[in-house]
Each structure stands twice: as C-alpha cells, then as structure tokens.
Amino acid sequence: MKVLVGVSRIFVGIFFIISGLIKLNDPVGFSFKLKDYFAPDVLNLEFLAPYALIIAIFVVIYEVLLGVMLILGYAKKFTLWSLLGMIIFFTFLTFYSAYFNKVTDCGCFGDALKLTPWESFWKDIVLLILILVLFFGKHYIQPFFTKRIRSIAVFVSFIFCLFVTYQVLQHLPYVDFRPYKIGANITEGMEVPEGAPKPIFEYNWKFNVNGEEKVVTTNGDYPSVEGEFIGVETTEIQKGYEPPIHDFSMEKEGEDYTTEFLNEDKLIVVIAYSMGNTEREGYSNIKNATDAAIAKGYKVIGLSASSSEVTSTIVGAENLDFEFYFCDETTLKTIVRSNPGILELSKGTILQKLHWNDAEDLKLQ
C-alpha cells in the first residue's frame, strides 16, 4: 500500500501539473471550451459564459498548484479533498458529455492532445481510482522538505502561474498546438490525401410489407423489397478522414475569395472573430501595422464572423484602409487567440502571427 500510494502520488501530481500547464499556455482556448459546456443544450449555465475566462484561469492555476502541493505533501488534507472534489466533478462532466454526445472534446489537454468524450471519461475514472488510493492511504503521504520550503515552493509556483497567464493573455500562447501555427500551409491543411478513409454509413430502410413494418439495413444501396417504402434512418458508424483545417473560407457578398487570397505572395490578414467584443484599443496598433504593409505592396484584408454592416462601422470609426471578409467564428477563434490579431501569409503559408499588442513588431519585406 505504501508503494502504491507513493506511485499514485507522483503520477497524479505530475499529471495535474502537465494538464494544468498545457491549458495555462492557452487559457483563452480553455475558456471557449467552458462556454461550450455552459451552452443551453449542455449544462444550461449561460449566466456563467461572461466569466468563462476568469473561471478558466482559476481552474488551471488551481490544477497546477494541487499537483505541486500533492508532490510536496503540502496541506495534505486540503489537497486531497480538493483533488477528490475536482475529479468527481470532471468525471461527471465527461460522462455527461460522452453519454449524451454534447461536447466532443473535453479540452483536458487543450489542443495538444485531443481525446474523445469516452476516452476523457475513462481517463478520469483512472484518476479517480488513484486519488481514492491516496485518500484512503493518506497516512503514507509524508511531506518533502521543511514546512517553510514547501510554502515557498507553492508560493513561487503560484507567482509563476500568474506570470505565464499575464504573458499569454497580453501576447499569444508560448506553444501553438493548433493547425494554424506559424509555418503551416492553410491550403495543404485543407487537403484530403488520396486513399484517406471515407465515412461509413448504415441505412435502416423501413417498408410496409403486407401490413407489417419491415426494416432492412444496408450500407447505402436501395434494398430490393416488395412493399411500400416508409422512410430511412441514416447512422454514421465510422468517421472518415477530416483534414486538420476545415470550415476555413474568405467570403464576401456570396463570393468565395479563398483560393485567390491564399495564392497571394504578400498577404496581411487582420482577424477579429467578433466585433461585438473586439478590443477597440488594439486598432491603433493594427492601423499602423497595416498602413505600413500597404505602403510596401502587401494585400491587406480583414476576417470576421460579424456582419458586413458591423465591420463597415468599425472600419470607418478606426479609419482602416482595408475591407473585412467573412469566415466562421469558431475557425477564427482557432487561428489566433486575440481579438483582433494579425497574420502574414505567403501562398497560404503562415509566416507571422501576432497579438494586437505586438502588431507593431510585424516584420515586413
């Protein structure tokens, strides 16, 4: 039991630290995931949506600190109860998501590692078992170092988490795990390779045969049945290949400009996924950067999920010398964790990606 508690202590502690740091690298992305859970058709907690970022920051810092505290043996009783409460809550959440197929990615490891809902649930079950082992074998958990050193270590960990949080919110994540990272080619990311698995569907055909309902199952072909056709139910039994980049487009007034713009040698893209909560103070930096780009022969456009009327208002108010095109909001949130943010592309390849705070650091040819 002593050995089991020791192994569980190190494993759970490291797991919580790594999981927390990955999400701390991108708290904005984790806040988007929390909003998915707060949606009316999931937990129906819409009143929490405006506070999603604050909740995300609290949860990930708390997660990292619990891992540190467990390994050090700091505030043992508080740490174990906190771990147990957190894992019970997240086990319920992942089971709910998996059983009702509500949120297809729990966001446990941000964009670094995607887990299906059931994978997330079983991961939490394993953690729950290990934490129960720690809980019932807590007398085997002996603290490391002196009380003073443990307190200093926890405090330093807290300050470190605050520093990382400030940096990634004022700039961009240190590590970009998304398909739109610097160096990625958007056109190539949208391609489906030859021979890639295709989705497989199961068709349940319903017929009225001599007054009785008969169901015939096929994988697509219309069955040869003598009877009156009633209807068909289609179920996807195996997902096909999905390219890492999808739902990306550059549209305006019903026209698709995606191919045209992705073939530009020198393209600057300003991304503001929602003009309703865009940070207006960022547009002075954006204007300086885009004006300099235009002067050097760059094509400059904006991408937003807001209506053309709203984007035109912002363009006029901020005296911007470029037009906005439409793109899916979720896609824009994935591209850059800044509203607004700025990208440089060449033939579809992302060369630079900047937070609006750093827009004046845009390096132009």
Short mmCIF file of C-alpha atoms in Angstrom, two decimals:
data_model
loop_
_atom_site.label_atom_id
_atom_site.label_comp_id
_atom_site.label_asym_id
_atom_site.label_seq_id
_atom_site.Cartn_x
_atom_site.Cartn_y
_atom_site.Cartn_z
CA MET A 1 0.00 0.00 0.00
CA LYS A 2 2.85 2.35 0.82
CA VAL A 3 4.42 1.77 -2.60
CA LEU A 4 1.03 2.14 -4.35
CA VAL A 5 0.38 5.44 -2.56
CA GLY A 6 3.87 6.69 -3.45
CA VAL A 7 3.49 5.84 -7.14
CA SER A 8 -0.05 7.29 -7.26
CA ARG A 9 1.12 10.46 -5.55
CA ILE A 10 3.84 11.15 -8.12
CA PHE A 11 1.71 10.11 -11.10
CA VAL A 12 -1.35 12.18 -10.12
CA GLY A 13 0.80 15.17 -9.14
CA ILE A 14 2.73 15.21 -12.42
CA PHE A 15 -0.47 14.59 -14.40
CA PHE A 16 -2.22 17.59 -12.82
CA ILE A 17 0.82 19.81 -13.34
CA ILE A 18 1.21 18.88 -17.01
CA SER A 19 -2.51 19.09 -17.73
CA GLY A 20 -2.73 22.45 -15.98
CA LEU A 21 0.33 23.93 -17.70
CA ILE A 22 -0.91 22.88 -21.14
CA LYS A 23 -4.19 24.72 -20.51
CA LEU A 24 -2.35 27.61 -18.84
CA ASN A 25 -0.45 28.03 -22.10
CA ASP A 26 -3.82 28.82 -23.73
CA PRO A 27 -6.44 29.89 -21.15
CA VAL A 28 -8.45 31.68 -23.84
CA GLY A 29 -8.89 28.39 -25.69
CA PHE A 30 -9.94 26.65 -22.48
CA SER A 31 -12.47 29.43 -21.84
CA PHE A 32 -14.01 28.73 -25.27
CA LYS A 33 -14.38 25.08 -24.22
CA LEU A 34 -16.06 26.12 -20.96
CA LYS A 35 -18.54 28.19 -22.96
CA ASP A 36 -19.43 25.01 -24.86
CA TYR A 37 -20.28 23.36 -21.54
CA PHE A 38 -22.26 26.42 -20.38
CA ALA A 39 -24.43 26.35 -23.54
CA PRO A 40 -28.22 25.90 -23.16
CA ASP A 41 -28.19 22.43 -24.76
CA VAL A 42 -25.42 21.17 -22.45
CA LEU A 43 -25.43 22.39 -18.82
CA ASN A 44 -27.64 25.42 -19.45
CA LEU A 45 -25.41 27.74 -17.40
CA GLU A 46 -25.38 30.69 -19.78
CA PHE A 47 -25.08 33.17 -16.92
CA LEU A 48 -21.50 31.89 -16.42
CA ALA A 49 -20.45 32.49 -20.05
CA PRO A 50 -19.26 36.10 -19.47
CA TYR A 51 -16.97 34.82 -16.71
CA ALA A 52 -15.59 31.88 -18.70
CA LEU A 53 -12.06 33.32 -18.97
CA ILE A 54 -11.85 34.09 -15.25
CA ILE A 55 -13.12 30.61 -14.39
CA ALA A 56 -10.67 29.05 -16.85
CA ILE A 57 -7.70 30.88 -15.31
CA PHE A 58 -8.77 29.92 -11.77
CA VAL A 59 -9.27 26.25 -12.68
CA VAL A 60 -5.94 25.79 -14.47
CA ILE A 61 -3.88 27.59 -11.82
CA TYR A 62 -5.66 25.60 -9.10
CA GLU A 63 -4.93 22.40 -11.04
CA VAL A 64 -1.20 23.16 -11.28
CA LEU A 65 -0.97 24.12 -7.59
CA LEU A 66 -2.77 20.95 -6.49
CA GLY A 67 -0.23 18.88 -8.40
CA VAL A 68 2.66 20.75 -6.76
CA MET A 69 1.06 20.55 -3.31
CA LEU A 70 0.43 16.80 -3.65
CA ILE A 71 4.03 16.02 -4.61
CA LEU A 72 5.42 18.23 -1.82
CA GLY A 73 2.94 16.95 0.76
CA TYR A 74 1.73 20.49 1.47
CA ALA A 75 -1.64 20.96 3.27
CA LYS A 76 -2.34 17.25 2.80
CA LYS A 77 -5.96 17.19 3.95
CA PHE A 78 -6.97 20.25 1.91
CA THR A 79 -5.11 18.97 -1.16
CA LEU A 80 -6.69 15.51 -1.10
CA TRP A 81 -10.22 16.83 -0.59
CA SER A 82 -9.68 19.34 -3.42
CA LEU A 83 -8.36 16.64 -5.75
CA LEU A 84 -11.27 14.36 -4.92
CA GLY A 85 -13.86 17.08 -5.42
CA MET A 86 -12.32 18.20 -8.71
CA ILE A 87 -12.03 14.71 -10.18
CA ILE A 88 -15.59 13.76 -9.15
CA PHE A 89 -16.91 16.88 -10.86
CA PHE A 90 -14.92 16.32 -14.05
CA THR A 91 -15.80 12.62 -14.13
CA PHE A 92 -19.47 13.58 -14.05
CA LEU A 93 -18.86 16.21 -16.75
CA THR A 94 -17.03 13.87 -19.11
CA PHE A 95 -19.61 11.11 -18.59
CA TYR A 96 -22.42 13.56 -19.33
CA SER A 97 -20.63 14.73 -22.49
CA ALA A 98 -19.91 11.19 -23.65
CA TYR A 99 -23.30 9.66 -22.87
CA PHE A 100 -25.35 12.49 -24.37
CA ASN A 101 -22.71 13.34 -27.03
CA LYS A 102 -22.78 17.01 -26.08
CA VAL A 103 -19.16 18.23 -26.19
CA THR A 104 -16.92 16.17 -28.46
CA ASP A 105 -13.62 17.35 -26.92
CA CYS A 106 -13.27 17.95 -23.19
CA GLY A 107 -10.27 20.26 -23.60
CA CYS A 108 -8.37 18.38 -20.86
CA PHE A 109 -5.10 18.85 -22.73
CA GLY A 110 -6.07 21.87 -24.81
CA ASP A 111 -5.14 21.42 -28.47
CA ALA A 112 -2.04 19.38 -27.60
CA LEU A 113 -3.93 16.08 -27.32
CA LYS A 114 -7.47 15.50 -28.49
CA LEU A 115 -9.50 12.93 -26.58
CA THR A 116 -12.92 11.59 -27.47
CA PRO A 117 -15.60 12.02 -24.78
CA TRP A 118 -15.36 8.37 -23.73
CA GLU A 119 -11.56 8.49 -23.64
CA SER A 120 -11.81 11.53 -21.38
CA PHE A 121 -14.28 9.73 -19.12
CA TRP A 122 -12.10 6.63 -18.69
CA LYS A 123 -9.07 8.83 -18.10
CA ASP A 124 -10.98 10.48 -15.24
CA ILE A 125 -12.04 7.08 -13.88
CA VAL A 126 -8.37 6.03 -13.65
CA LEU A 127 -7.51 9.31 -11.91
CA LEU A 128 -10.47 8.89 -9.55
CA ILE A 129 -9.23 5.42 -8.53
CA LEU A 130 -5.70 6.72 -7.95
CA ILE A 131 -6.96 9.68 -5.91
CA LEU A 132 -9.11 7.33 -3.81
CA VAL A 133 -5.97 5.28 -3.16
CA LEU A 134 -4.27 8.47 -1.97
CA PHE A 135 -7.29 9.46 0.08
CA PHE A 136 -7.51 6.18 1.99
CA GLY A 137 -3.76 5.80 2.27
CA LYS A 138 -3.08 9.41 3.22
CA HIS A 139 -1.08 8.43 6.33
CA TYR A 140 1.59 7.12 3.93
CA ILE A 141 1.95 10.58 2.33
CA GLN A 142 4.94 12.13 4.07
CA PRO A 143 5.94 15.72 3.24
CA PHE A 144 9.17 16.57 1.50
CA PHE A 145 11.47 19.32 2.81
CA THR A 146 10.65 21.65 5.69
CA LYS A 147 7.34 23.46 6.08
CA ARG A 148 8.97 26.77 5.14
CA ILE A 149 10.48 25.40 1.93
CA ARG A 150 7.16 23.78 0.97
CA SER A 151 5.36 27.09 1.50
CA ILE A 152 7.93 28.96 -0.59
CA ALA A 153 7.70 26.36 -3.37
CA VAL A 154 3.89 26.64 -3.55
CA PHE A 155 4.07 30.44 -3.49
CA VAL A 156 6.69 30.51 -6.26
CA SER A 157 4.53 28.12 -8.32
CA PHE A 158 1.58 30.48 -7.87
CA ILE A 159 3.60 33.52 -8.96
CA PHE A 160 4.93 31.56 -11.95
CA CYS A 161 1.36 30.67 -13.00
CA LEU A 162 0.29 34.31 -12.73
CA PHE A 163 3.27 35.39 -14.84
CA VAL A 164 2.52 32.83 -17.55
CA THR A 165 -1.15 33.81 -17.56
CA TYR A 166 -0.32 37.51 -17.98
CA GLN A 167 2.13 36.80 -20.80
CA VAL A 168 -0.17 34.60 -22.86
CA LEU A 169 -3.13 36.94 -22.43
CA GLN A 170 -1.15 40.03 -23.39
CA HIS A 171 0.61 38.28 -26.26
CA LEU A 172 -0.06 34.75 -27.57
CA PRO A 173 0.45 31.17 -26.29
CA TYR A 174 4.10 30.14 -25.93
CA VAL A 175 3.46 26.91 -27.83
CA ASP A 176 0.90 26.73 -30.63
CA PHE A 177 -0.62 23.25 -30.96
CA ARG A 178 -3.26 24.29 -33.48
CA PRO A 179 -3.24 23.55 -37.23
CA TYR A 180 -2.77 27.30 -37.88
CA LYS A 181 0.66 27.54 -36.24
CA ILE A 182 3.47 29.51 -37.83
CA GLY A 183 4.89 27.55 -40.76
CA ALA A 184 1.63 25.74 -41.51
CA ASN A 185 0.15 25.98 -45.00
CA ILE A 186 -3.61 26.50 -44.94
CA THR A 187 -4.19 25.11 -48.43
CA GLU A 188 -2.31 21.90 -47.63
CA GLY A 189 -4.14 21.65 -44.30
CA MET A 190 -7.48 21.55 -46.11
CA GLU A 191 -6.49 18.77 -48.49
CA VAL A 192 -7.73 15.21 -48.11
CA PRO A 193 -4.92 12.79 -49.00
CA GLU A 194 -5.51 10.15 -51.63
CA GLY A 195 -6.75 6.91 -50.11
CA ALA A 196 -7.88 8.57 -46.88
CA PRO A 197 -10.63 6.68 -45.02
CA LYS A 198 -14.13 7.69 -46.01
CA PRO A 199 -17.09 7.79 -43.65
CA ILE A 200 -19.20 4.66 -43.47
CA PHE A 201 -22.95 4.99 -43.03
CA GLU A 202 -25.58 2.47 -42.09
CA TYR A 203 -29.02 2.86 -43.67
CA ASN A 204 -32.10 1.41 -42.00
CA TRP A 205 -34.83 1.26 -44.66
CA LYS A 206 -38.41 0.93 -43.47
CA PHE A 207 -41.07 -0.74 -45.60
CA ASN A 208 -44.68 -1.73 -45.17
CA VAL A 209 -44.86 -5.33 -46.28
CA ASN A 210 -48.33 -6.92 -46.14
CA GLY A 211 -49.38 -4.55 -43.35
CA GLU A 212 -46.25 -5.13 -41.24
CA GLU A 213 -43.27 -2.83 -40.87
CA LYS A 214 -40.03 -4.36 -42.11
CA VAL A 215 -36.57 -2.84 -41.59
CA VAL A 216 -33.74 -3.66 -43.98
CA THR A 217 -30.19 -2.49 -43.20
CA THR A 218 -27.66 -1.70 -45.92
CA ASN A 219 -24.55 0.45 -46.34
CA GLY A 220 -26.15 2.60 -49.00
CA ASP A 221 -27.78 0.56 -51.73
CA TYR A 222 -31.54 0.72 -52.01
CA PRO A 223 -32.80 -2.75 -50.99
CA SER A 224 -34.91 -4.92 -53.23
CA VAL A 225 -38.04 -5.24 -51.12
CA GLU A 226 -41.57 -5.77 -52.32
CA GLY A 227 -43.55 -3.34 -50.24
CA GLU A 228 -44.39 0.30 -49.64
CA PHE A 229 -41.39 2.48 -48.74
CA ILE A 230 -41.93 4.35 -45.44
CA GLY A 231 -38.62 6.06 -44.71
CA VAL A 232 -34.92 5.64 -43.97
CA GLU A 233 -32.71 6.39 -40.97
CA THR A 234 -29.02 7.06 -41.55
CA THR A 235 -26.33 6.46 -38.92
CA GLU A 236 -22.61 7.17 -39.27
CA ILE A 237 -20.89 4.08 -37.91
CA GLN A 238 -17.34 5.08 -38.80
CA LYS A 239 -15.95 8.58 -39.26
CA GLY A 240 -13.93 9.37 -42.32
CA TYR A 241 -10.72 11.38 -42.50
CA GLU A 242 -11.19 15.01 -41.52
CA PRO A 243 -8.43 17.40 -42.60
CA PRO A 244 -6.87 19.42 -39.78
CA ILE A 245 -8.13 22.63 -41.36
CA HIS A 246 -11.80 22.79 -42.29
CA ASP A 247 -14.54 25.43 -42.36
CA PHE A 248 -11.95 27.99 -43.48
CA SER A 249 -13.15 30.48 -46.06
CA MET A 250 -12.82 34.08 -47.16
CA GLU A 251 -16.19 35.23 -48.45
CA LYS A 252 -17.91 38.50 -49.23
CA GLU A 253 -21.42 39.08 -50.56
CA GLY A 254 -21.81 35.44 -51.56
CA GLU A 255 -18.47 35.19 -53.41
CA ASP A 256 -15.64 32.92 -52.28
CA TYR A 257 -12.20 34.56 -52.38
CA THR A 258 -10.36 31.78 -50.50
CA THR A 259 -8.31 30.44 -53.41
CA GLU A 260 -7.49 33.92 -54.69
CA PHE A 261 -6.19 35.22 -51.36
CA LEU A 262 -4.32 32.02 -50.48
CA ASN A 263 -2.36 32.44 -53.71
CA GLU A 264 -1.16 35.93 -52.72
CA ASP A 265 2.59 36.26 -52.21
CA LYS A 266 2.27 39.04 -49.66
CA LEU A 267 -0.93 38.95 -47.64
CA ILE A 268 -1.69 40.50 -44.26
CA VAL A 269 -4.86 39.26 -42.54
CA VAL A 270 -6.43 41.07 -39.60
CA ILE A 271 -8.66 38.69 -37.62
CA ALA A 272 -11.46 39.91 -35.37
CA TYR A 273 -13.77 36.95 -34.81
CA SER A 274 -16.46 39.11 -33.17
CA MET A 275 -16.79 42.85 -33.47
CA GLY A 276 -19.21 42.83 -30.53
CA ASN A 277 -16.42 42.23 -28.01
CA THR A 278 -13.33 43.15 -30.03
CA GLU A 279 -10.73 45.17 -28.12
CA ARG A 280 -11.05 48.59 -29.72
CA GLU A 281 -7.85 49.88 -28.15
CA GLY A 282 -5.94 47.43 -30.34
CA TYR A 283 -6.89 49.07 -33.63
CA SER A 284 -4.40 51.92 -33.38
CA ASN A 285 -1.60 49.32 -33.46
CA ILE A 286 -3.41 47.40 -36.19
CA LYS A 287 -3.79 50.55 -38.30
CA ASN A 288 -0.10 51.45 -38.01
CA ALA A 289 0.95 47.93 -39.00
CA THR A 290 -1.50 47.60 -41.91
CA ASP A 291 -0.77 51.08 -43.28
CA ALA A 292 2.94 50.19 -43.34
CA ALA A 293 2.13 46.89 -45.06
CA ILE A 294 0.01 48.56 -47.73
CA ALA A 295 2.80 51.07 -48.38
CA LYS A 296 5.16 48.13 -49.02
CA GLY A 297 2.85 46.47 -51.52
CA TYR A 298 1.05 43.93 -49.32
CA LYS A 299 -2.54 42.91 -49.88
CA VAL A 300 -4.38 43.57 -46.60
CA ILE A 301 -7.77 42.14 -45.66
CA GLY A 302 -9.78 41.52 -42.51
CA LEU A 303 -11.63 38.36 -41.47
CA SER A 304 -14.60 38.39 -39.12
CA ALA A 305 -17.75 36.43 -38.37
CA SER A 306 -19.67 39.67 -37.81
CA SER A 307 -21.99 41.14 -40.42
CA SER A 308 -20.70 43.48 -43.13
CA GLU A 309 -22.69 46.33 -41.57
CA VAL A 310 -20.88 45.93 -38.25
CA THR A 311 -17.43 45.52 -39.80
CA SER A 312 -18.01 48.58 -42.00
CA THR A 313 -18.80 50.60 -38.89
CA ILE A 314 -15.51 49.55 -37.27
CA VAL A 315 -13.56 50.21 -40.48
CA GLY A 316 -15.00 53.72 -40.65
CA ALA A 317 -14.59 54.50 -36.96
CA GLU A 318 -10.96 53.30 -36.87
CA ASN A 319 -10.11 54.73 -40.31
CA LEU A 320 -8.85 51.35 -41.56
CA ASP A 321 -7.73 51.12 -45.17
CA PHE A 322 -8.92 47.57 -45.89
CA GLU A 323 -12.12 45.53 -46.11
CA PHE A 324 -13.37 42.66 -43.98
CA TYR A 325 -14.42 39.29 -45.36
CA PHE A 326 -16.49 36.60 -43.67
CA CYS A 327 -15.16 33.44 -42.01
CA ASP A 328 -16.63 31.03 -39.46
CA GLU A 329 -16.30 32.33 -35.88
CA THR A 330 -15.01 29.06 -34.40
CA THR A 331 -12.35 28.88 -37.11
CA LEU A 332 -11.21 32.44 -36.41
CA LYS A 333 -11.03 31.73 -32.68
CA THR A 334 -8.84 28.75 -33.51
CA ILE A 335 -6.49 30.69 -35.77
CA VAL A 336 -5.41 33.35 -33.27
CA ARG A 337 -6.21 33.92 -29.58
CA SER A 338 -6.51 37.65 -29.98
CA ASN A 339 -9.45 39.79 -30.99
CA PRO A 340 -8.07 41.48 -33.07
CA GLY A 341 -4.97 39.60 -34.17
CA ILE A 342 -2.77 39.83 -37.25
CA LEU A 343 -1.22 37.27 -39.63
CA GLU A 344 1.21 37.37 -42.52
CA LEU A 345 0.68 34.76 -45.23
CA SER A 346 2.60 33.89 -48.38
CA LYS A 347 0.96 31.45 -50.79
CA GLY A 348 -1.18 30.20 -47.90
CA THR A 349 1.74 29.64 -45.52
CA ILE A 350 1.54 31.44 -42.17
CA LEU A 351 4.78 33.36 -41.69
CA GLN A 352 3.86 35.53 -38.71
CA LYS A 353 1.10 35.60 -36.10
CA LEU A 354 0.78 38.44 -33.63
CA HIS A 355 -1.43 39.69 -30.80
CA TRP A 356 -2.65 43.25 -31.32
CA ASN A 357 -0.31 44.31 -28.53
CA ASP A 358 2.57 43.20 -30.74
CA ALA A 359 1.20 44.37 -34.11
CA GLU A 360 3.95 46.98 -34.47
CA ASP A 361 6.50 44.14 -34.31
CA LEU A 362 5.23 42.88 -37.67
CA LYS A 363 8.27 42.36 -39.88
CA LEU A 364 7.61 43.44 -43.46
CA GLN A 365 9.67 42.58 -46.53
#
